[in-house]
Structure formats: C-alpha cells, structure tokens
mmCIF file of C-alpha atoms in Angstrom:
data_model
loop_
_atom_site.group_PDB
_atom_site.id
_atom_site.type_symbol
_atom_site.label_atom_id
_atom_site.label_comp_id
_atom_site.label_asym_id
_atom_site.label_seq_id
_atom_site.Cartn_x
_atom_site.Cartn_y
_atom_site.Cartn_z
ATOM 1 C CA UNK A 206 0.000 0.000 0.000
ATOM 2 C CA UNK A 207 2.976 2.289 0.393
ATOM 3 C CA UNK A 208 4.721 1.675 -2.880
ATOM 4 C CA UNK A 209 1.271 2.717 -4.279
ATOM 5 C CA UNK A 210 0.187 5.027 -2.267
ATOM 6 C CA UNK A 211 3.370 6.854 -3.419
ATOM 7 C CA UNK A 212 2.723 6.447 -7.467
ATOM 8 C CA UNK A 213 -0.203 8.953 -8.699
ATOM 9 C CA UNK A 214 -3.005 7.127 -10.524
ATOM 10 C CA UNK A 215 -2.879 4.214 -8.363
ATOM 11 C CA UNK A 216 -4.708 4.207 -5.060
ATOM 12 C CA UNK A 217 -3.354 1.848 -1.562
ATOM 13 C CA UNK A 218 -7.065 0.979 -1.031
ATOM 14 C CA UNK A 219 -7.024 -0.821 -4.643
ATOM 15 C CA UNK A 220 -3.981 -2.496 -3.492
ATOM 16 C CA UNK A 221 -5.900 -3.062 -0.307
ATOM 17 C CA UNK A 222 -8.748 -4.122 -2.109
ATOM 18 C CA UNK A 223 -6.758 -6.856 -4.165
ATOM 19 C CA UNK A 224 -4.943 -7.960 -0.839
ATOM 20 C CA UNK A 225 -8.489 -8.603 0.947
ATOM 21 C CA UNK A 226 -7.622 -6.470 3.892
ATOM 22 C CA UNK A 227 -10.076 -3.338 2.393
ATOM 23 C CA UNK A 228 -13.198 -3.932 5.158
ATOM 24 C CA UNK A 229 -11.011 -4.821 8.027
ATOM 25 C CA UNK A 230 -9.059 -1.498 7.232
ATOM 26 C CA UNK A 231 -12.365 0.810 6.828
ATOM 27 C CA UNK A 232 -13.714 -0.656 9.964
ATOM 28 C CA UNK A 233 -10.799 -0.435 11.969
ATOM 29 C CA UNK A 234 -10.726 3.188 11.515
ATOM 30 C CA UNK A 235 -14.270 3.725 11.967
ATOM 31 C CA UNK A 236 -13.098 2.640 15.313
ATOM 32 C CA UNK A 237 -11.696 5.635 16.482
ATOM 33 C CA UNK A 238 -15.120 7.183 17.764
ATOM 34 C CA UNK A 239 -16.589 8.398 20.851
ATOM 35 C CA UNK A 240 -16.506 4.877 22.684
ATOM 36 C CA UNK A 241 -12.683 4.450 22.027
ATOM 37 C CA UNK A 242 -12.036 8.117 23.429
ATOM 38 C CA UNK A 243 -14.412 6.795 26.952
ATOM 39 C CA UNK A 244 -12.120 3.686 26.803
ATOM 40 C CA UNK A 245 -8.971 6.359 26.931
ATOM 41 C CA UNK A 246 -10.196 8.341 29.743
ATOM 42 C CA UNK A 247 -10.806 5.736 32.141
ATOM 43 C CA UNK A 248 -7.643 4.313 31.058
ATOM 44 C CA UNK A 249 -8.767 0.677 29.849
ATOM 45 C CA UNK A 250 -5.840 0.867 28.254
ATOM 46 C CA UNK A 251 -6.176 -2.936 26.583
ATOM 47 C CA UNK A 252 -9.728 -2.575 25.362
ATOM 48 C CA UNK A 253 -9.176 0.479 23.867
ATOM 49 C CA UNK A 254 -6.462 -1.049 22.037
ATOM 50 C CA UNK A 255 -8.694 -3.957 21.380
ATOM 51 C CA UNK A 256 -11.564 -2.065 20.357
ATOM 52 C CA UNK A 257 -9.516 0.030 17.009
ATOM 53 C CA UNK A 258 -7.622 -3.628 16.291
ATOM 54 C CA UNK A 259 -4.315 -1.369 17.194
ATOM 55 C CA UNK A 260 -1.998 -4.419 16.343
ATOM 56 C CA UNK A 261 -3.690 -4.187 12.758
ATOM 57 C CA UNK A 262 -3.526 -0.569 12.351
ATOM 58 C CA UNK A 263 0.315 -0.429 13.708
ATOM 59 C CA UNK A 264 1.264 -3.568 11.626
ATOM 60 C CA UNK A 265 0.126 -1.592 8.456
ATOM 61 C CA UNK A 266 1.456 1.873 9.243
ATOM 62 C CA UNK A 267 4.750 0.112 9.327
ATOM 63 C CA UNK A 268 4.441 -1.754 5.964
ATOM 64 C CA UNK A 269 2.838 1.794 4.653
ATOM 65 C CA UNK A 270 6.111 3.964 6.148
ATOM 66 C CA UNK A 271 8.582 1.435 4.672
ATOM 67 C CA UNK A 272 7.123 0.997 1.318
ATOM 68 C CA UNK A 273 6.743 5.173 1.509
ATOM 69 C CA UNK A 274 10.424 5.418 2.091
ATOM 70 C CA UNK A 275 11.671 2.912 -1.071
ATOM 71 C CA UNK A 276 9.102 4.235 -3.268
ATOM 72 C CA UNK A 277 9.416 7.831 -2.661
ATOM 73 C CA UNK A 278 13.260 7.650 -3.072
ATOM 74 C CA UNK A 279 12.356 5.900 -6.259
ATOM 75 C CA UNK A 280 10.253 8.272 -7.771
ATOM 76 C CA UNK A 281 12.364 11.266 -6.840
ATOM 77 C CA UNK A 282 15.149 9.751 -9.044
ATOM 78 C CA UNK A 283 13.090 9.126 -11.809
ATOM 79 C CA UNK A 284 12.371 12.906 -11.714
ATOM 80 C CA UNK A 285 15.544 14.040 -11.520
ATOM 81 C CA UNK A 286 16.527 13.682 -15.275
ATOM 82 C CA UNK A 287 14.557 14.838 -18.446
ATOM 83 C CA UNK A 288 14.130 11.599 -20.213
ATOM 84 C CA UNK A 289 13.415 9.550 -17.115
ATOM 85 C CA UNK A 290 11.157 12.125 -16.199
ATOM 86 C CA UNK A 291 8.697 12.067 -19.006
ATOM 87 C CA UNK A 292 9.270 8.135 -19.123
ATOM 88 C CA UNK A 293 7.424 8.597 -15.152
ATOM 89 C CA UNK A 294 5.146 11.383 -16.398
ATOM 90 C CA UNK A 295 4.171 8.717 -19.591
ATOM 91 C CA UNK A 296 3.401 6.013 -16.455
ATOM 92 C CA UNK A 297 1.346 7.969 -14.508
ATOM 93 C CA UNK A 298 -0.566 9.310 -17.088
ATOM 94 C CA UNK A 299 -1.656 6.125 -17.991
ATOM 95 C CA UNK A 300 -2.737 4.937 -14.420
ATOM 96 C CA UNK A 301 -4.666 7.837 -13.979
ATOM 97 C CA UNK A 302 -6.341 7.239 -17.314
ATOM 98 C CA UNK A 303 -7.229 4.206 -16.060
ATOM 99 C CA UNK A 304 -8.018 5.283 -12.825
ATOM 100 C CA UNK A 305 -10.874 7.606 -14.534
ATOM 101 C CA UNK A 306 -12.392 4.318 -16.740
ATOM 102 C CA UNK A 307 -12.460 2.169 -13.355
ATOM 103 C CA UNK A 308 -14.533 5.040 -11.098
ATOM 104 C CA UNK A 309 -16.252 6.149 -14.164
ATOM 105 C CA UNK A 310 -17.903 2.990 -14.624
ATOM 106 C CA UNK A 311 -19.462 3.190 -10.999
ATOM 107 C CA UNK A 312 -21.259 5.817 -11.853
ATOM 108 C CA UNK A 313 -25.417 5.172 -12.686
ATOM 109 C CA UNK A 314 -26.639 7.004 -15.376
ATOM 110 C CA UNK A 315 -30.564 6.133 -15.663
ATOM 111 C CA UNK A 316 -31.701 9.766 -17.481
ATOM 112 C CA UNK A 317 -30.323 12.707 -19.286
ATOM 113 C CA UNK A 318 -30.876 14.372 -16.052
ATOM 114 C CA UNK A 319 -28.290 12.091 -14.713
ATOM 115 C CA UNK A 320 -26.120 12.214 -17.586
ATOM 116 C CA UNK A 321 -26.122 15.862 -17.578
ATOM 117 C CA UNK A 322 -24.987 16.478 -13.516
ATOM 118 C CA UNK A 323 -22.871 13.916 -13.830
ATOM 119 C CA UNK A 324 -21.116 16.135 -16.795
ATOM 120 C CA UNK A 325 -21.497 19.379 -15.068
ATOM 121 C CA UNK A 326 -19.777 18.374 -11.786
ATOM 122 C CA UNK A 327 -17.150 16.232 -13.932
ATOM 123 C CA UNK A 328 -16.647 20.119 -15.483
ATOM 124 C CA UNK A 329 -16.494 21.404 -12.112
ATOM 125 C CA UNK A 330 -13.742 18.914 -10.754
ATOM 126 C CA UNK A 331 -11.316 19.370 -14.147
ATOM 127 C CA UNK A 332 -11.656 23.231 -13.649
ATOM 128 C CA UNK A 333 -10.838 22.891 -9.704
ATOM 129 C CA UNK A 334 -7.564 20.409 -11.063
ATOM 130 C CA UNK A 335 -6.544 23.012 -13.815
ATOM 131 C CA UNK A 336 -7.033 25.897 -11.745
ATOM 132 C CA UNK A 337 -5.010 24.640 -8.725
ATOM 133 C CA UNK A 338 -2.559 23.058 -10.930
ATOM 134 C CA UNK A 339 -1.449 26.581 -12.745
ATOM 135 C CA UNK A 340 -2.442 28.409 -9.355
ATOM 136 C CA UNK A 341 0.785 26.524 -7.701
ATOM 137 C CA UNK A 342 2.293 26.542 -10.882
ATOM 138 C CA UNK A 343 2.170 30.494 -10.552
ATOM 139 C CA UNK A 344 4.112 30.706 -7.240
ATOM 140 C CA UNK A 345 7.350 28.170 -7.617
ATOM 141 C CA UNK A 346 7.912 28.619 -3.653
ATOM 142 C CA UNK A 347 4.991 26.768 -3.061
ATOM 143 C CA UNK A 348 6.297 24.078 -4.819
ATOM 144 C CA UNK A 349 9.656 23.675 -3.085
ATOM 145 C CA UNK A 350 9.042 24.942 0.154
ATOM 146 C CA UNK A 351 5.561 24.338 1.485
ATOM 147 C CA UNK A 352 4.636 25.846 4.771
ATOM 148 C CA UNK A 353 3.803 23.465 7.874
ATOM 149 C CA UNK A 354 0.251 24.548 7.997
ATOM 150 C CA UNK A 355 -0.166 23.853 4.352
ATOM 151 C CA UNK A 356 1.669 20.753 4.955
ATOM 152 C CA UNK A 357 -0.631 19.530 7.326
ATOM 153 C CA UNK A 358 -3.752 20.835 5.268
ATOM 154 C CA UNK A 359 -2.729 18.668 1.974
ATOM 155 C CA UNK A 360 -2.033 15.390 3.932
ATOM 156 C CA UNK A 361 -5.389 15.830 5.447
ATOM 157 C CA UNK A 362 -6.792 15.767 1.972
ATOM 158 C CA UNK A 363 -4.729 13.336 0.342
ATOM 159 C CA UNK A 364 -5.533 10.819 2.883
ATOM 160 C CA UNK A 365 -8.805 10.909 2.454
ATOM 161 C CA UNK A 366 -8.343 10.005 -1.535
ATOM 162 C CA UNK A 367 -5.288 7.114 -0.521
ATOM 163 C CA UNK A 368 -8.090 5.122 1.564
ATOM 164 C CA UNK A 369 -10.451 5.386 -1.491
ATOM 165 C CA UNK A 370 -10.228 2.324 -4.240
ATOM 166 C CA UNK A 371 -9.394 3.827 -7.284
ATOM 167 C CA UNK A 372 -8.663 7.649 -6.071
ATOM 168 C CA UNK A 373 -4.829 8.265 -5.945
ATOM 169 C CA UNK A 374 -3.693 10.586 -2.783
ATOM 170 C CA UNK A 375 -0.369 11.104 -4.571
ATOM 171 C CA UNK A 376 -2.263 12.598 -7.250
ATOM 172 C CA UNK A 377 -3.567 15.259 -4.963
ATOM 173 C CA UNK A 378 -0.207 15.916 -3.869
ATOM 174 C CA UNK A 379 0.664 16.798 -7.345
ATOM 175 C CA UNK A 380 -2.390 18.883 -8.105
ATOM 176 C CA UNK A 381 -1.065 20.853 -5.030
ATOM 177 C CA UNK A 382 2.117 21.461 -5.868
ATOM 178 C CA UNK A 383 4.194 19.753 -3.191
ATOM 179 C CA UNK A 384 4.424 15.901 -4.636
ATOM 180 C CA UNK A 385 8.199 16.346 -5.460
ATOM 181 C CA UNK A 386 8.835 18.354 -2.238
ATOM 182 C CA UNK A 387 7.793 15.434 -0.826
ATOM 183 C CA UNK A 388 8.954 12.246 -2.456
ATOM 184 C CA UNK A 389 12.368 13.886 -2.018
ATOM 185 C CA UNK A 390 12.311 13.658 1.731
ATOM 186 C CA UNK A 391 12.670 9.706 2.227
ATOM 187 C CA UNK A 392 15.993 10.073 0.256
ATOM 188 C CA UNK A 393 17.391 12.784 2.557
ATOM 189 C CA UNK A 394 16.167 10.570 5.980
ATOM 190 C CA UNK A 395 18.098 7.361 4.496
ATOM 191 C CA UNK A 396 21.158 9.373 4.167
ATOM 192 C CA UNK A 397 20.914 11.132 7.120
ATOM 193 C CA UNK A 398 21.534 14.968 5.050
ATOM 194 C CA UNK A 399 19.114 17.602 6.772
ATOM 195 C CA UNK A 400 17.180 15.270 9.279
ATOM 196 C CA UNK A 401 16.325 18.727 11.481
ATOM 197 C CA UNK A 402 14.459 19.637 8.139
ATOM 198 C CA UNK A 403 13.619 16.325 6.904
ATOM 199 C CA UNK A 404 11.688 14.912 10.160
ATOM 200 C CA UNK A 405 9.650 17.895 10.899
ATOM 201 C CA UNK A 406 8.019 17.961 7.782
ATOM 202 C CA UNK A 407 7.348 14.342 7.900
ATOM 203 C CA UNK A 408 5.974 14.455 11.776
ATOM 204 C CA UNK A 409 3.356 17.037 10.502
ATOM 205 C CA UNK A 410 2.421 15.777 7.070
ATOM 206 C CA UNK A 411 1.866 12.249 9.455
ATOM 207 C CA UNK A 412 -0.263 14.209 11.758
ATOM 208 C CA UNK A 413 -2.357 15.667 8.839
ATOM 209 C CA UNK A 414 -3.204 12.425 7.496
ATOM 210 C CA UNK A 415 -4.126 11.331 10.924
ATOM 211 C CA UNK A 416 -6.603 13.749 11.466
ATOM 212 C CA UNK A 417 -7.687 13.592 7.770
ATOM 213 C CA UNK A 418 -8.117 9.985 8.470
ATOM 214 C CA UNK A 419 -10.252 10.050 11.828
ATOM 215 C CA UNK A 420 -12.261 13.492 10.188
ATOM 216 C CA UNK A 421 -12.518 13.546 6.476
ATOM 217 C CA UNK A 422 -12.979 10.002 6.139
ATOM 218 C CA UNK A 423 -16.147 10.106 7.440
ATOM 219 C CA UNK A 424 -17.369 12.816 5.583
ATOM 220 C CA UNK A 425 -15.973 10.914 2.522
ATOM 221 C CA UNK A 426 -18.254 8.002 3.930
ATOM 222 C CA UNK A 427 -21.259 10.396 4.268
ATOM 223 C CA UNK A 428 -20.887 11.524 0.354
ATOM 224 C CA UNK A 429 -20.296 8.270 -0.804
ATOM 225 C CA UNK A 430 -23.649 6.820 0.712
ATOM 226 C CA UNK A 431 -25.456 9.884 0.112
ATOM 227 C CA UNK A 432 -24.400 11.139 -3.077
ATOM 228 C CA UNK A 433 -22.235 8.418 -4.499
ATOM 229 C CA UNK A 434 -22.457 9.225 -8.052
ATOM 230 C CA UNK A 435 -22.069 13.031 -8.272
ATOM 231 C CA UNK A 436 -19.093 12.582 -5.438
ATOM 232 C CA UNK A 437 -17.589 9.998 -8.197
ATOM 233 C CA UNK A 438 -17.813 12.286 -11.156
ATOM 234 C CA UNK A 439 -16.544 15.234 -9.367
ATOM 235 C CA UNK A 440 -13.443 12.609 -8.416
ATOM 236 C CA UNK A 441 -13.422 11.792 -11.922
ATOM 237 C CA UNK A 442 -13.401 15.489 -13.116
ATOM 238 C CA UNK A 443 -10.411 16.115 -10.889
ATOM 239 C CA UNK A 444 -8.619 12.830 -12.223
ATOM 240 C CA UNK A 445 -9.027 13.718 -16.211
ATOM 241 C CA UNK A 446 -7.842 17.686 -14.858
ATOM 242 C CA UNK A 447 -4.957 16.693 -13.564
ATOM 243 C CA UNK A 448 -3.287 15.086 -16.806
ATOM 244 C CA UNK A 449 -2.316 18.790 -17.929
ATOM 245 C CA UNK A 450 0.092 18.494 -14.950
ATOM 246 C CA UNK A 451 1.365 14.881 -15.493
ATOM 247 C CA UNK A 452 1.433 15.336 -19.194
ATOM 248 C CA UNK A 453 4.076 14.027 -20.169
ATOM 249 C CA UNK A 454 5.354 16.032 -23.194
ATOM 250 C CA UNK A 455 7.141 18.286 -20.950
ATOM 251 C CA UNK A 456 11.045 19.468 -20.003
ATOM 252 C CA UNK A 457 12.003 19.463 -16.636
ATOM 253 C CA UNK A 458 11.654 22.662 -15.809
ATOM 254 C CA UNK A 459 7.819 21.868 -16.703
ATOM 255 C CA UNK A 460 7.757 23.568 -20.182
ATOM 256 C CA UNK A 461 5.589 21.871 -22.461
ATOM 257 C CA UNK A 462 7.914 20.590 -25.192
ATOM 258 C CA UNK A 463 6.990 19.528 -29.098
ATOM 259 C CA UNK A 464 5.322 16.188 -30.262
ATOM 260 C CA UNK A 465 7.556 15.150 -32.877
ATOM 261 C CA UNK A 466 6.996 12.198 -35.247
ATOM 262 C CA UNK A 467 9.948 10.119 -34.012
ATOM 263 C CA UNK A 468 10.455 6.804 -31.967
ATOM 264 C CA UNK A 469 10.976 8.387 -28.393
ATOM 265 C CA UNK A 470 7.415 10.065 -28.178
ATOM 266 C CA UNK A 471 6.058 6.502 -29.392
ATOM 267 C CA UNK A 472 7.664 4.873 -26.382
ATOM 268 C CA UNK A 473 5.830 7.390 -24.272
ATOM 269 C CA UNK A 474 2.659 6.283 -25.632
ATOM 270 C CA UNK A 475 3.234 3.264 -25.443
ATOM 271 C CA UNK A 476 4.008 3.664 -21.781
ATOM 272 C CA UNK A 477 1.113 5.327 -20.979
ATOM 273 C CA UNK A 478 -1.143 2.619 -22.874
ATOM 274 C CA UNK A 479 0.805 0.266 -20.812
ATOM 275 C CA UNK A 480 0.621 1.278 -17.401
ATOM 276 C CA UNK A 481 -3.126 1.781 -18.681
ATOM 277 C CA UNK A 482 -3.473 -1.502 -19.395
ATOM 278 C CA UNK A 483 -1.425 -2.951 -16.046
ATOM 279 C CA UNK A 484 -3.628 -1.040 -13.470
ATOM 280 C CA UNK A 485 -7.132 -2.288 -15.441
ATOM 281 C CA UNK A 486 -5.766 -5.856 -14.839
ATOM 282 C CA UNK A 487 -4.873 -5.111 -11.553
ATOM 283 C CA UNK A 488 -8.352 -3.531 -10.538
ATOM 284 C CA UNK A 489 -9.964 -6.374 -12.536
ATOM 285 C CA UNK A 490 -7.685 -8.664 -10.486
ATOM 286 C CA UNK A 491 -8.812 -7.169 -7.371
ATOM 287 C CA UNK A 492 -12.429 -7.635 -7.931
ATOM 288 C CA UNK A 493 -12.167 -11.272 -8.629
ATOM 289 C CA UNK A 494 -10.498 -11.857 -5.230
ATOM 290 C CA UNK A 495 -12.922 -13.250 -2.857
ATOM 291 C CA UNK A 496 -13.081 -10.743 0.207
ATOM 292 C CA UNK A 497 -10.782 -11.861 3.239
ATOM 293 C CA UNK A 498 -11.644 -10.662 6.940
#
C-alpha cells in the first residue's frame, strides 16, 4: 500500500482491495469514535487497544512507512533527469487514465438528467484540477518549500483520496504542488543529510493524514452513501484535470515541449497505454479476489 500510495493514478485501497484487507481497514478506523475516546479516559488501556484492532492498524502503518520510504526515493530519481522524467510522467498518465475508466464505470446514469450532472460536476472537478494546478504553478515557492500549515492541510486531503479504491492521494499531492517536495524527503532521511528539516516535515504531514483519516474520512463516507455518483464524477473530473500536470510532453523545468513524429514520443505512448493496461488488470484482479476478513 505504500509503494502505491506513493505512485499517482494508483490508489493503496485498490492495493488493499486486491490484498483482501479493504473492510477490516475501513472498519478499523471507523473505530476511532466516541466509545474508544471513553475507553482512553478511564484508562482501559487494553480494550481500547482492542476495540480500534491497534496491532492491525500499527502492523500496516509500518508496511505503509517502509514501502513510503523505497518508493518515494524511487520516484524522486526518476524525476531528476529529463528523459526519465517524461518516461514517469508517460506512467502515470496512464494509471490515472485508467483510474478515470475504473470510477467512471461506478457511476449510474438512468436519465439525461443524470447524464447531464454527472457532466457538469465532472466540469467542475477538471476546472478545480486546472485551476489549482497553474495556481501553484504560478508561485514556484509553493512548490519547493511548502509551509507546515499547508503541509498539514494537503495530507489531510490526500488521505482521504489514498483510503479510497481507485482515487490516488499522490495525485492530490501533485495537483497541489508539493508531490516532489515530498517524495524527495525519504531520500534525505536514508542518508541522514538535513534530518532537522527532513523529520519535521514528515511528523506534521503524518499528523495531517491522521486527522484527515479520523475526520474527512467520514465525511468521505457520508458523500459516498449519500451522493455516491455526483461525489464519483466530481473525483473523476479532478482525475481527467490533472493530466495537464502529469502530461508528459514536458522538459524538466515543466515547459511543455513539441510532439515530434519520431520513436521516443512513441515509447511514451506506449508507456502510458501500458501502465493503462497494467492497473485495469490489476483492478480487474482485485475484484475477482474473494473478500478476506
């Protein structure tokens, strides 16, 4: 769930999803409600371990940190240099292409009515990815040196999208402006360069995502029962949106670069029709997998 929860346009609850560990993981957080907080004050210290399977939850946030930590040093790499770069770009593209075809066909049309919100909130999401995607683009500080409060306000939101099936949280990162910021921070804590700089950031992105998890998700719940199908398209919207950003006919100072007729841009498509084609089979993988508690 790490590695993927790292990549944009693939989502750790898919991978969570395929691994059969998707219910226990939604309930488990669920857990942390009002009778878990009673447990804590009259220190019953076991049961309220008991009661949010803590053993699961701690098992996983390890797995979670240590695939983070390879796959983040990973990706930052492949960023570094122009060809590798649009070879990643190519990749991700393609997953979140993908991504859009697998939520997209959740979504229940029955009427034009239908048809037509489901279009006008799709709208609505690619104009919130565009618009936040040249709005960071705008202001290159934001890219390289997020605040802490913003920090902790974009791992709250990401979260919510990494527990999701489908939804990539990496991909918000990237809307927002601070994926690369980020992915290059694993790197600096294995070699030890920075850790002053490199830990704080990571304490408070962690604490984002906790209270994203425990506070978000359930809102994220709420929409999802509620108002499944516009929530989807507007998810949708935001995933087709953000492929100006990940497109990957681009230099690496993020200048859009010529299509030329020539064998290297035909390896990029056929990247992105691959990685297309890998995360379908994965997702179609996942759903034939009979459901493990």
């Amino acid at each position: 769930m790490g590695n993927a929860d790292v990549v944009p346009g693939v989502s750790g609850g898919t991978v969570a999803l395929l691994l059969g560990i998707y219910d226990h993981l939604v309930r488990s957080i669920g857990k942390f409600d009002s009778e878990f907080c009673r447990l804590l004050v009259k220190r019953n210290w076991r049961q309220a371990t008991e009661h949010v399977h803590l053993r699961f939850i701690l098992s996983l946030l390890l797995g979670i940190f240590g695939g983070i930590l390879c796959m983040g040093t990973l990706s930052h790499w492949l960023l570094e240099s122009q060809q590798s770069r649009q070879f990643t770009l190519a990749a991700f593209s393609g997953m979140v292409l993908a991504s859009c075809f697998v939520i997209g066909n959740q979504i229940q049309i029955r009427n034009h009515c239908d048809r037509g919100r489901s279009i006008l909130l799709a709208l609505i999401g690619i104009t919130i990815a565009v618009s936040a995607g040249l709005a960071f683009a705008d202001d290159p500080t934001q890219l390289t040196e997020p605040t802490y409060f913003q920090l902790f306000c974009f791992a709250a939101i990401a979260i919510c999208a990494m527990i999701l099936p489908g939804i990539s949280g990496a991909l918000i990162l990237m809307i927002l402006g601070v994926y690369e910021h980020l992915v290059a921070l694993p790197e600096k804590l294995i070699k030890g360069i920075e850790l002053g700089e490199t830990v704080t950031p990571l304490i408070i992105f962690a604490c984002g995502a906790a209270c994203g998890l425990i506070v978000f998700s359930r809102v994220l719940r709420h929409l999802l029962t509620k108002y499944r199908h516009g929530t989807l398209s507007l998810l949708v919207g935001i995933m087709l949106g953000s492929l100006c950003i990940l497109w990957p006919f681009q230099d690496i100072n993020k200048q859009p670069l010529p299509i030329a007729l020539d064998v290297h841009s035909a390896l990029l498509i056929i990247t992105i029709a691959f990685s297309t084609g890998l995360v379908l089979w994965l997702v179609k993988l996942s759903n034939s997998s009979p459901t493990q508690n």
